[in-house]
Amino acid sequence: MGLIKAVIFDLDGVIVDTSNYHYLSWKKLCLELDYNLNESGNDFLKGLSREDSLLKIIDLANISLSEEKFKEYLTKKNSYYLDFINNLSQKNILPGVLSFLRYLKKKSIKISLCSSSKNAKFVLEKLDMISLFDIIVDGNDIKMGKPDPEIFLIASKKLVTEPKNCLVFEDAQSGIDAANKAGMTVVGIGNKNKLKNLKYCFPDFLKIPDHLINYFFNEER
Ligand code: B16
Ligand code: MG
């Protein structure tokens, strides 16, 4: 067996293409706040909890909101998001994810999901993927969102696997920073020019070279 004994997946932007629907929902909400959220503004939001995302928007738009309005906007954003993902199906699973999960199962590597989203289980149910994960830690289980390492440390405990033997797949800077702080190995999924503090980054699972897979899962050390 190689160095890696457990693999931890982020959800939005790693397993499924829902990160664009988060973006479109925030963009729609921002119109009501007279703020034009563009893609570079959205890069700051990726991986953050719903609450932290709205706090970031308040900062970017330079506005203030009462506590009541804050809660109202969170509910509104979520209802826009739920509308967008109404027709979510296995077609939305990102390239190479299912074959990589099959490979891990064959090698008896533990599989976990660590998502900031409170909708994570609902999304996995829509994709018929719940049973593929040994453990799931989501936005309902944590006090501090990414970039805090809490979510990954909870997973490491539940998996009974030390952080140094865990490999994380993340698409967002906040998640990469959280996994690094937890002392885990991180592979970025996405555009390597937009993500930092990463040794490995690939556009999708199909582009991960065989020698790296061997290094993680097969080489004796
Ligand atoms: P919700 P991940 C994150 O999921 C998303 O990247 C982020 O855009 C979203 O704000 C957050 O979940 C909370 O989601 O509003 O559904 O609770 O990337 O950590 O899987
Ligand atoms: Mg993500």
PDB file of C-alpha atoms and ligand atoms in Angstrom:
ATOM      1  CA  MET A   1       0.000   0.000   0.000  1.00  0.00           C
ATOM      2  CA  GLY A   2       1.207   3.544  -0.766  1.00  0.00           C
ATOM      3  CA  LEU A   3       1.335   6.734   1.311  1.00  0.00           C
ATOM      4  CA  ILE A   4      -2.375   7.558   0.843  1.00  0.00           C
ATOM      5  CA  LYS A   5      -4.934   5.564   2.825  1.00  0.00           C
ATOM      6  CA  ALA A   6      -7.938   7.888   2.523  1.00  0.00           C
ATOM      7  CA  VAL A   7      -9.149  10.252  -0.182  1.00  0.00           C
ATOM      8  CA  ILE A   8     -11.280  13.288   0.635  1.00  0.00           C
ATOM      9  CA  PHE A   9     -13.355  14.955  -2.066  1.00  0.00           C
ATOM     10  CA  ASP A  10     -14.790  18.432  -2.079  1.00  0.00           C
ATOM     11  CA  LEU A  11     -18.249  18.434  -3.730  1.00  0.00           C
ATOM     12  CA  ASP A  12     -19.067  21.603  -5.690  1.00  0.00           C
ATOM     13  CA  GLY A  13     -16.545  22.002  -8.512  1.00  0.00           C
ATOM     14  CA  VAL A  14     -14.792  18.676  -7.876  1.00  0.00           C
ATOM     15  CA  ILE A  15     -17.448  15.958  -8.068  1.00  0.00           C
ATOM     16  CA  VAL A  16     -20.221  17.897  -9.755  1.00  0.00           C
ATOM     17  CA  ASP A  17     -20.477  21.076 -11.849  1.00  0.00           C
ATOM     18  CA  THR A  18     -22.666  22.890  -9.290  1.00  0.00           C
ATOM     19  CA  SER A  19     -20.155  25.683  -8.560  1.00  0.00           C
ATOM     20  CA  ASN A  20     -21.518  27.586 -11.557  1.00  0.00           C
ATOM     21  CA  TYR A  21     -25.043  27.356 -10.057  1.00  0.00           C
ATOM     22  CA  HIS A  22     -23.754  28.818  -6.769  1.00  0.00           C
ATOM     23  CA  TYR A  23     -22.254  31.648  -8.847  1.00  0.00           C
ATOM     24  CA  LEU A  24     -25.457  32.257 -10.819  1.00  0.00           C
ATOM     25  CA  SER A  25     -27.524  32.289  -7.596  1.00  0.00           C
ATOM     26  CA  TRP A  26     -25.231  34.816  -5.903  1.00  0.00           C
ATOM     27  CA  LYS A  27     -25.167  36.901  -9.106  1.00  0.00           C
ATOM     28  CA  LYS A  28     -28.975  36.989  -9.163  1.00  0.00           C
ATOM     29  CA  LEU A  29     -29.090  37.986  -5.493  1.00  0.00           C
ATOM     30  CA  CYS A  30     -26.417  40.649  -6.020  1.00  0.00           C
ATOM     31  CA  LEU A  31     -28.577  42.348  -8.648  1.00  0.00           C
ATOM     32  CA  GLU A  32     -31.075  43.016  -5.834  1.00  0.00           C
ATOM     33  CA  LEU A  33     -28.213  44.607  -3.884  1.00  0.00           C
ATOM     34  CA  ASP A  34     -27.260  46.768  -6.901  1.00  0.00           C
ATOM     35  CA  TYR A  35     -23.956  44.972  -7.118  1.00  0.00           C
ATOM     36  CA  ASN A  36     -22.612  43.314 -10.256  1.00  0.00           C
ATOM     37  CA  LEU A  37     -20.869  40.125  -9.148  1.00  0.00           C
ATOM     38  CA  ASN A  38     -18.455  38.998 -11.869  1.00  0.00           C
ATOM     39  CA  GLU A  39     -16.305  35.860 -12.172  1.00  0.00           C
ATOM     40  CA  SER A  40     -13.281  37.361 -10.447  1.00  0.00           C
ATOM     41  CA  GLY A  41     -15.483  38.470  -7.519  1.00  0.00           C
ATOM     42  CA  ASN A  42     -16.920  34.964  -7.445  1.00  0.00           C
ATOM     43  CA  ASP A  43     -13.418  33.450  -7.098  1.00  0.00           C
ATOM     44  CA  PHE A  44     -13.350  34.937  -3.568  1.00  0.00           C
ATOM     45  CA  LEU A  45     -16.584  33.098  -2.683  1.00  0.00           C
ATOM     46  CA  LYS A  46     -15.728  29.579  -3.862  1.00  0.00           C
ATOM     47  CA  GLY A  47     -15.673  27.046  -1.032  1.00  0.00           C
ATOM     48  CA  LEU A  48     -16.854  29.554   1.604  1.00  0.00           C
ATOM     49  CA  SER A  49     -19.954  28.789   3.685  1.00  0.00           C
ATOM     50  CA  ARG A  50     -23.193  30.513   2.699  1.00  0.00           C
ATOM     51  CA  GLU A  51     -22.823  33.006   5.589  1.00  0.00           C
ATOM     52  CA  ASP A  52     -19.154  33.767   4.837  1.00  0.00           C
ATOM     53  CA  SER A  53     -20.010  34.214   1.151  1.00  0.00           C
ATOM     54  CA  LEU A  54     -22.604  36.878   1.954  1.00  0.00           C
ATOM     55  CA  LEU A  55     -20.177  38.587   4.342  1.00  0.00           C
ATOM     56  CA  LYS A  56     -17.613  38.670   1.507  1.00  0.00           C
ATOM     57  CA  ILE A  57     -20.221  40.153  -0.865  1.00  0.00           C
ATOM     58  CA  ILE A  58     -21.084  42.846   1.706  1.00  0.00           C
ATOM     59  CA  ASP A  59     -17.383  43.662   1.809  1.00  0.00           C
ATOM     60  CA  LEU A  60     -16.937  43.649  -2.001  1.00  0.00           C
ATOM     61  CA  ALA A  61     -20.083  45.733  -2.577  1.00  0.00           C
ATOM     62  CA  ASN A  62     -19.261  48.029   0.328  1.00  0.00           C
ATOM     63  CA  ILE A  63     -22.790  47.862   1.766  1.00  0.00           C
ATOM     64  CA  SER A  64     -24.313  47.020   5.131  1.00  0.00           C
ATOM     65  CA  LEU A  65     -27.281  44.779   5.969  1.00  0.00           C
ATOM     66  CA  SER A  66     -29.408  44.404   9.084  1.00  0.00           C
ATOM     67  CA  GLU A  67     -29.370  40.988  10.774  1.00  0.00           C
ATOM     68  CA  GLU A  68     -32.887  40.389   9.541  1.00  0.00           C
ATOM     69  CA  LYS A  69     -32.033  41.239   5.913  1.00  0.00           C
ATOM     70  CA  PHE A  70     -28.867  39.137   6.158  1.00  0.00           C
ATOM     71  CA  LYS A  71     -30.939  36.060   7.077  1.00  0.00           C
ATOM     72  CA  GLU A  72     -33.551  36.868   4.441  1.00  0.00           C
ATOM     73  CA  TYR A  73     -30.881  37.076   1.706  1.00  0.00           C
ATOM     74  CA  LEU A  74     -29.319  33.763   2.792  1.00  0.00           C
ATOM     75  CA  THR A  75     -32.703  32.067   2.437  1.00  0.00           C
ATOM     76  CA  LYS A  76     -33.265  33.737  -0.930  1.00  0.00           C
ATOM     77  CA  LYS A  77     -29.864  32.685  -2.269  1.00  0.00           C
ATOM     78  CA  ASN A  78     -30.546  29.104  -1.257  1.00  0.00           C
ATOM     79  CA  SER A  79     -33.932  29.074  -2.930  1.00  0.00           C
ATOM     80  CA  TYR A  80     -32.353  30.374  -6.187  1.00  0.00           C
ATOM     81  CA  TYR A  81     -29.700  27.653  -5.888  1.00  0.00           C
ATOM     82  CA  LEU A  82     -32.287  24.898  -5.266  1.00  0.00           C
ATOM     83  CA  ASP A  83     -34.171  26.065  -8.364  1.00  0.00           C
ATOM     84  CA  PHE A  84     -30.990  25.884 -10.453  1.00  0.00           C
ATOM     85  CA  ILE A  85     -30.182  22.332  -9.313  1.00  0.00           C
ATOM     86  CA  ASN A  86     -33.718  21.022  -9.653  1.00  0.00           C
ATOM     87  CA  ASN A  87     -32.804  18.964 -12.734  1.00  0.00           C
ATOM     88  CA  LEU A  88     -29.381  17.885 -11.526  1.00  0.00           C
ATOM     89  CA  SER A  89     -28.528  14.338 -12.641  1.00  0.00           C
ATOM     90  CA  GLN A  90     -25.560  12.035 -13.241  1.00  0.00           C
ATOM     91  CA  LYS A  91     -24.871  14.047 -16.426  1.00  0.00           C
ATOM     92  CA  ASN A  92     -23.543  16.794 -14.138  1.00  0.00           C
ATOM     93  CA  ILE A  93     -20.835  14.596 -12.592  1.00  0.00           C
ATOM     94  CA  LEU A  94     -17.418  15.920 -13.647  1.00  0.00           C
ATOM     95  CA  PRO A  95     -15.156  13.939 -16.045  1.00  0.00           C
ATOM     96  CA  GLY A  96     -13.311  10.937 -14.617  1.00  0.00           C
ATOM     97  CA  VAL A  97     -14.891  11.103 -11.134  1.00  0.00           C
ATOM     98  CA  LEU A  98     -16.801   7.807 -11.270  1.00  0.00           C
ATOM     99  CA  SER A  99     -13.921   5.796 -12.745  1.00  0.00           C
ATOM    100  CA  PHE A 100     -11.526   7.237 -10.138  1.00  0.00           C
ATOM    101  CA  LEU A 101     -13.957   6.284  -7.335  1.00  0.00           C
ATOM    102  CA  ARG A 102     -14.141   2.736  -8.768  1.00  0.00           C
ATOM    103  CA  TYR A 103     -10.316   2.573  -8.745  1.00  0.00           C
ATOM    104  CA  LEU A 104     -10.197   3.652  -5.071  1.00  0.00           C
ATOM    105  CA  LYS A 105     -12.825   1.060  -4.075  1.00  0.00           C
ATOM    106  CA  LYS A 106     -10.807  -1.668  -5.777  1.00  0.00           C
ATOM    107  CA  LYS A 107      -7.714  -0.592  -3.793  1.00  0.00           C
ATOM    108  CA  SER A 108      -9.728  -0.473  -0.503  1.00  0.00           C
ATOM    109  CA  ILE A 109      -8.870   3.217  -0.034  1.00  0.00           C
ATOM    110  CA  LYS A 110     -11.324   4.974   2.315  1.00  0.00           C
ATOM    111  CA  ILE A 111     -13.483   7.606   0.613  1.00  0.00           C
ATOM    112  CA  SER A 112     -14.843  10.764   2.219  1.00  0.00           C
ATOM    113  CA  LEU A 113     -16.710  13.901   1.234  1.00  0.00           C
ATOM    114  CA  CYS A 114     -15.860  17.249   2.876  1.00  0.00           C
ATOM    115  CA  SER A 115     -18.144  19.974   1.561  1.00  0.00           C
ATOM    116  CA  SER A 116     -19.019  23.370   3.040  1.00  0.00           C
ATOM    117  CA  SER A 117     -22.474  22.945   1.567  1.00  0.00           C
ATOM    118  CA  LYS A 118     -25.525  22.301   3.721  1.00  0.00           C
ATOM    119  CA  ASN A 119     -27.078  20.838   0.552  1.00  0.00           C
ATOM    120  CA  ALA A 120     -24.308  18.257   0.090  1.00  0.00           C
ATOM    121  CA  LYS A 121     -26.353  15.144   0.968  1.00  0.00           C
ATOM    122  CA  PHE A 122     -29.304  16.364  -1.109  1.00  0.00           C
ATOM    123  CA  VAL A 123     -26.977  16.849  -4.108  1.00  0.00           C
ATOM    124  CA  LEU A 124     -25.355  13.411  -3.661  1.00  0.00           C
ATOM    125  CA  GLU A 125     -28.815  11.822  -3.468  1.00  0.00           C
ATOM    126  CA  LYS A 126     -29.767  13.463  -6.757  1.00  0.00           C
ATOM    127  CA  LEU A 127     -26.598  12.017  -8.287  1.00  0.00           C
ATOM    128  CA  ASP A 128     -27.256   8.604  -6.709  1.00  0.00           C
ATOM    129  CA  MET A 129     -23.779   8.726  -5.142  1.00  0.00           C
ATOM    130  CA  ILE A 130     -24.395   8.641  -1.363  1.00  0.00           C
ATOM    131  CA  SER A 131     -23.429   4.960  -0.994  1.00  0.00           C
ATOM    132  CA  LEU A 132     -20.013   5.572  -2.605  1.00  0.00           C
ATOM    133  CA  PHE A 133     -18.749   7.477   0.449  1.00  0.00           C
ATOM    134  CA  ASP A 134     -17.567   5.910   3.708  1.00  0.00           C
ATOM    135  CA  ILE A 135     -18.113   9.192   5.540  1.00  0.00           C
ATOM    136  CA  ILE A 136     -19.633  12.576   4.732  1.00  0.00           C
ATOM    137  CA  VAL A 137     -18.803  15.821   6.556  1.00  0.00           C
ATOM    138  CA  ASP A 138     -20.773  18.848   5.366  1.00  0.00           C
ATOM    139  CA  GLY A 139     -21.779  22.396   6.247  1.00  0.00           C
ATOM    140  CA  ASN A 140     -24.149  21.113   8.949  1.00  0.00           C
ATOM    141  CA  ASP A 141     -21.322  19.448  10.900  1.00  0.00           C
ATOM    142  CA  ILE A 142     -18.839  22.297  11.295  1.00  0.00           C
ATOM    143  CA  LYS A 143     -18.479  25.479  13.338  1.00  0.00           C
ATOM    144  CA  MET A 144     -15.778  27.081  11.218  1.00  0.00           C
ATOM    145  CA  GLY A 145     -15.902  27.032   7.412  1.00  0.00           C
ATOM    146  CA  LYS A 146     -12.981  26.639   4.994  1.00  0.00           C
ATOM    147  CA  PRO A 147     -10.210  28.029   5.074  1.00  0.00           C
ATOM    148  CA  ASP A 148     -10.349  26.746   8.675  1.00  0.00           C
ATOM    149  CA  PRO A 149      -9.064  23.137   8.712  1.00  0.00           C
ATOM    150  CA  GLU A 150     -11.879  21.908  11.025  1.00  0.00           C
ATOM    151  CA  ILE A 151     -13.828  20.041   8.307  1.00  0.00           C
ATOM    152  CA  PHE A 152     -10.767  18.027   7.223  1.00  0.00           C
ATOM    153  CA  LEU A 153      -9.665  17.254  10.792  1.00  0.00           C
ATOM    154  CA  ILE A 154     -13.159  15.921  11.604  1.00  0.00           C
ATOM    155  CA  ALA A 155     -12.904  13.683   8.529  1.00  0.00           C
ATOM    156  CA  SER A 156      -9.421  12.452   9.499  1.00  0.00           C
ATOM    157  CA  LYS A 157     -10.753  11.448  12.950  1.00  0.00           C
ATOM    158  CA  LYS A 158     -13.830   9.715  11.549  1.00  0.00           C
ATOM    159  CA  LEU A 159     -11.717   7.903   8.960  1.00  0.00           C
ATOM    160  CA  VAL A 160      -9.231   6.893  11.704  1.00  0.00           C
ATOM    161  CA  THR A 161      -6.485   8.012   9.323  1.00  0.00           C
ATOM    162  CA  GLU A 162      -3.731  10.516  10.086  1.00  0.00           C
ATOM    163  CA  PRO A 163      -3.790  13.744   8.037  1.00  0.00           C
ATOM    164  CA  LYS A 164      -0.450  12.870   6.417  1.00  0.00           C
ATOM    165  CA  ASN A 165      -2.091   9.772   4.911  1.00  0.00           C
ATOM    166  CA  CYS A 166      -5.088  11.724   3.530  1.00  0.00           C
ATOM    167  CA  LEU A 167      -5.275  13.116   0.003  1.00  0.00           C
ATOM    168  CA  VAL A 168      -7.695  15.995  -0.686  1.00  0.00           C
ATOM    169  CA  PHE A 169      -9.183  17.079  -4.024  1.00  0.00           C
ATOM    170  CA  GLU A 170     -10.254  20.740  -4.011  1.00  0.00           C
ATOM    171  CA  ASP A 171     -11.224  23.382  -6.586  1.00  0.00           C
ATOM    172  CA  ALA A 172     -11.240  26.463  -4.315  1.00  0.00           C
ATOM    173  CA  GLN A 173      -8.444  28.431  -2.684  1.00  0.00           C
ATOM    174  CA  SER A 174     -10.266  28.391   0.673  1.00  0.00           C
ATOM    175  CA  GLY A 175     -10.409  24.576   0.552  1.00  0.00           C
ATOM    176  CA  ILE A 176      -6.767  24.241  -0.529  1.00  0.00           C
ATOM    177  CA  ASP A 177      -5.678  26.479   2.353  1.00  0.00           C
ATOM    178  CA  ALA A 178      -7.815  24.469   4.805  1.00  0.00           C
ATOM    179  CA  ALA A 179      -6.388  21.119   3.644  1.00  0.00           C
ATOM    180  CA  ASN A 180      -2.813  22.460   3.793  1.00  0.00           C
ATOM    181  CA  LYS A 181      -3.432  23.696   7.351  1.00  0.00           C
ATOM    182  CA  ALA A 182      -4.760  20.233   8.254  1.00  0.00           C
ATOM    183  CA  GLY A 183      -1.422  18.751   7.092  1.00  0.00           C
ATOM    184  CA  MET A 184      -2.880  16.790   4.172  1.00  0.00           C
ATOM    185  CA  THR A 185      -1.662  16.398   0.575  1.00  0.00           C
ATOM    186  CA  VAL A 186      -3.781  18.452  -1.820  1.00  0.00           C
ATOM    187  CA  VAL A 187      -4.500  18.106  -5.518  1.00  0.00           C
ATOM    188  CA  GLY A 188      -6.193  21.082  -7.164  1.00  0.00           C
ATOM    189  CA  ILE A 189      -8.915  20.506  -9.745  1.00  0.00           C
ATOM    190  CA  GLY A 190      -9.191  23.506 -12.074  1.00  0.00           C
ATOM    191  CA  ASN A 191      -7.010  26.220 -13.564  1.00  0.00           C
ATOM    192  CA  LYS A 192      -3.510  26.124 -12.051  1.00  0.00           C
ATOM    193  CA  ASN A 193      -2.956  29.811 -12.840  1.00  0.00           C
ATOM    194  CA  LYS A 194      -5.823  30.756 -10.521  1.00  0.00           C
ATOM    195  CA  LEU A 195      -4.867  28.550  -7.546  1.00  0.00           C
ATOM    196  CA  LYS A 196      -1.825  28.883  -5.269  1.00  0.00           C
ATOM    197  CA  ASN A 197       0.021  26.902  -2.564  1.00  0.00           C
ATOM    198  CA  LEU A 198      -0.389  23.730  -4.615  1.00  0.00           C
ATOM    199  CA  LYS A 199       2.091  21.098  -5.731  1.00  0.00           C
ATOM    200  CA  TYR A 200      -0.368  19.331  -8.032  1.00  0.00           C
ATOM    201  CA  CYS A 201      -3.202  20.756 -10.139  1.00  0.00           C
ATOM    202  CA  PHE A 202      -5.132  19.230 -13.068  1.00  0.00           C
ATOM    203  CA  PRO A 203      -8.142  20.421 -15.079  1.00  0.00           C
ATOM    204  CA  ASP A 204     -10.012  17.183 -14.246  1.00  0.00           C
ATOM    205  CA  PHE A 205      -9.545  13.610 -12.979  1.00  0.00           C
ATOM    206  CA  LEU A 206      -8.861  12.255 -16.477  1.00  0.00           C
ATOM    207  CA  LYS A 207      -5.667  14.365 -16.659  1.00  0.00           C
ATOM    208  CA  ILE A 208      -4.039  12.946 -13.500  1.00  0.00           C
ATOM    209  CA  PRO A 209      -0.966  11.065 -14.755  1.00  0.00           C
ATOM    210  CA  ASP A 210      -0.559   7.336 -13.973  1.00  0.00           C
ATOM    211  CA  HIS A 211       2.833   7.885 -12.320  1.00  0.00           C
ATOM    212  CA  LEU A 212       1.213  10.176  -9.731  1.00  0.00           C
ATOM    213  CA  ILE A 213      -1.573   7.659  -9.041  1.00  0.00           C
ATOM    214  CA  ASN A 214       1.140   5.017  -8.551  1.00  0.00           C
ATOM    215  CA  TYR A 215       3.093   7.334  -6.266  1.00  0.00           C
ATOM    216  CA  PHE A 216       0.031   7.975  -4.068  1.00  0.00           C
ATOM    217  CA  PHE A 217      -1.496   4.512  -3.925  1.00  0.00           C
ATOM    218  CA  ASN A 218       1.005   1.845  -4.934  1.00  0.00           C
ATOM    219  CA  GLU A 219       4.611   2.694  -4.086  1.00  0.00           C
ATOM    220  CA  GLU A 220       5.811   1.054  -0.894  1.00  0.00           C
ATOM    221  CA  ARG A 221       7.496   3.472   1.522  1.00  0.00           C
TER     222      ARG A 221
HETATM  223  P1  B16 B   1     -24.682  25.938   0.635  1.00  0.00           P
HETATM  224  P2  B16 B   1     -17.892  22.855  -1.532  1.00  0.00           P
HETATM  225  C1  B16 B   1     -19.362  25.037  -1.133  1.00  0.00           C
HETATM  226  O1  B16 B   1     -19.275  23.684  -1.439  1.00  0.00           O
HETATM  227  C2  B16 B   1     -19.422  25.891  -2.387  1.00  0.00           C
HETATM  228  O2  B16 B   1     -18.164  25.850  -3.057  1.00  0.00           O
HETATM  229  C3  B16 B   1     -19.722  27.324  -2.031  1.00  0.00           C
HETATM  230  O3  B16 B   1     -19.848  28.093  -3.202  1.00  0.00           O
HETATM  231  C4  B16 B   1     -20.997  27.398  -1.196  1.00  0.00           C
HETATM  232  O4  B16 B   1     -21.226  28.732  -0.762  1.00  0.00           O
HETATM  233  C5  B16 B   1     -20.853  26.508   0.032  1.00  0.00           C
HETATM  234  O5  B16 B   1     -20.590  25.168  -0.389  1.00  0.00           O
HETATM  235  C6  B16 B   1     -22.097  26.508   0.890  1.00  0.00           C
HETATM  236  O6  B16 B   1     -23.142  25.908   0.170  1.00  0.00           O
HETATM  237  O7  B16 B   1     -25.176  27.303   0.434  1.00  0.00           O
HETATM  238  O8  B16 B   1     -25.289  24.904  -0.298  1.00  0.00           O
HETATM  239  O9  B16 B   1     -24.730  25.487   2.083  1.00  0.00           O
HETATM  240  O10 B16 B   1     -17.150  23.431  -2.680  1.00  0.00           O
HETATM  241  O11 B16 B   1     -17.192  22.977  -0.201  1.00  0.00           O
HETATM  242  O12 B16 B   1     -18.368  21.439  -1.808  1.00  0.00           O
HETATM  243 MG    MG B   2     -15.631  23.338  -4.188  1.00  0.00          MG
END
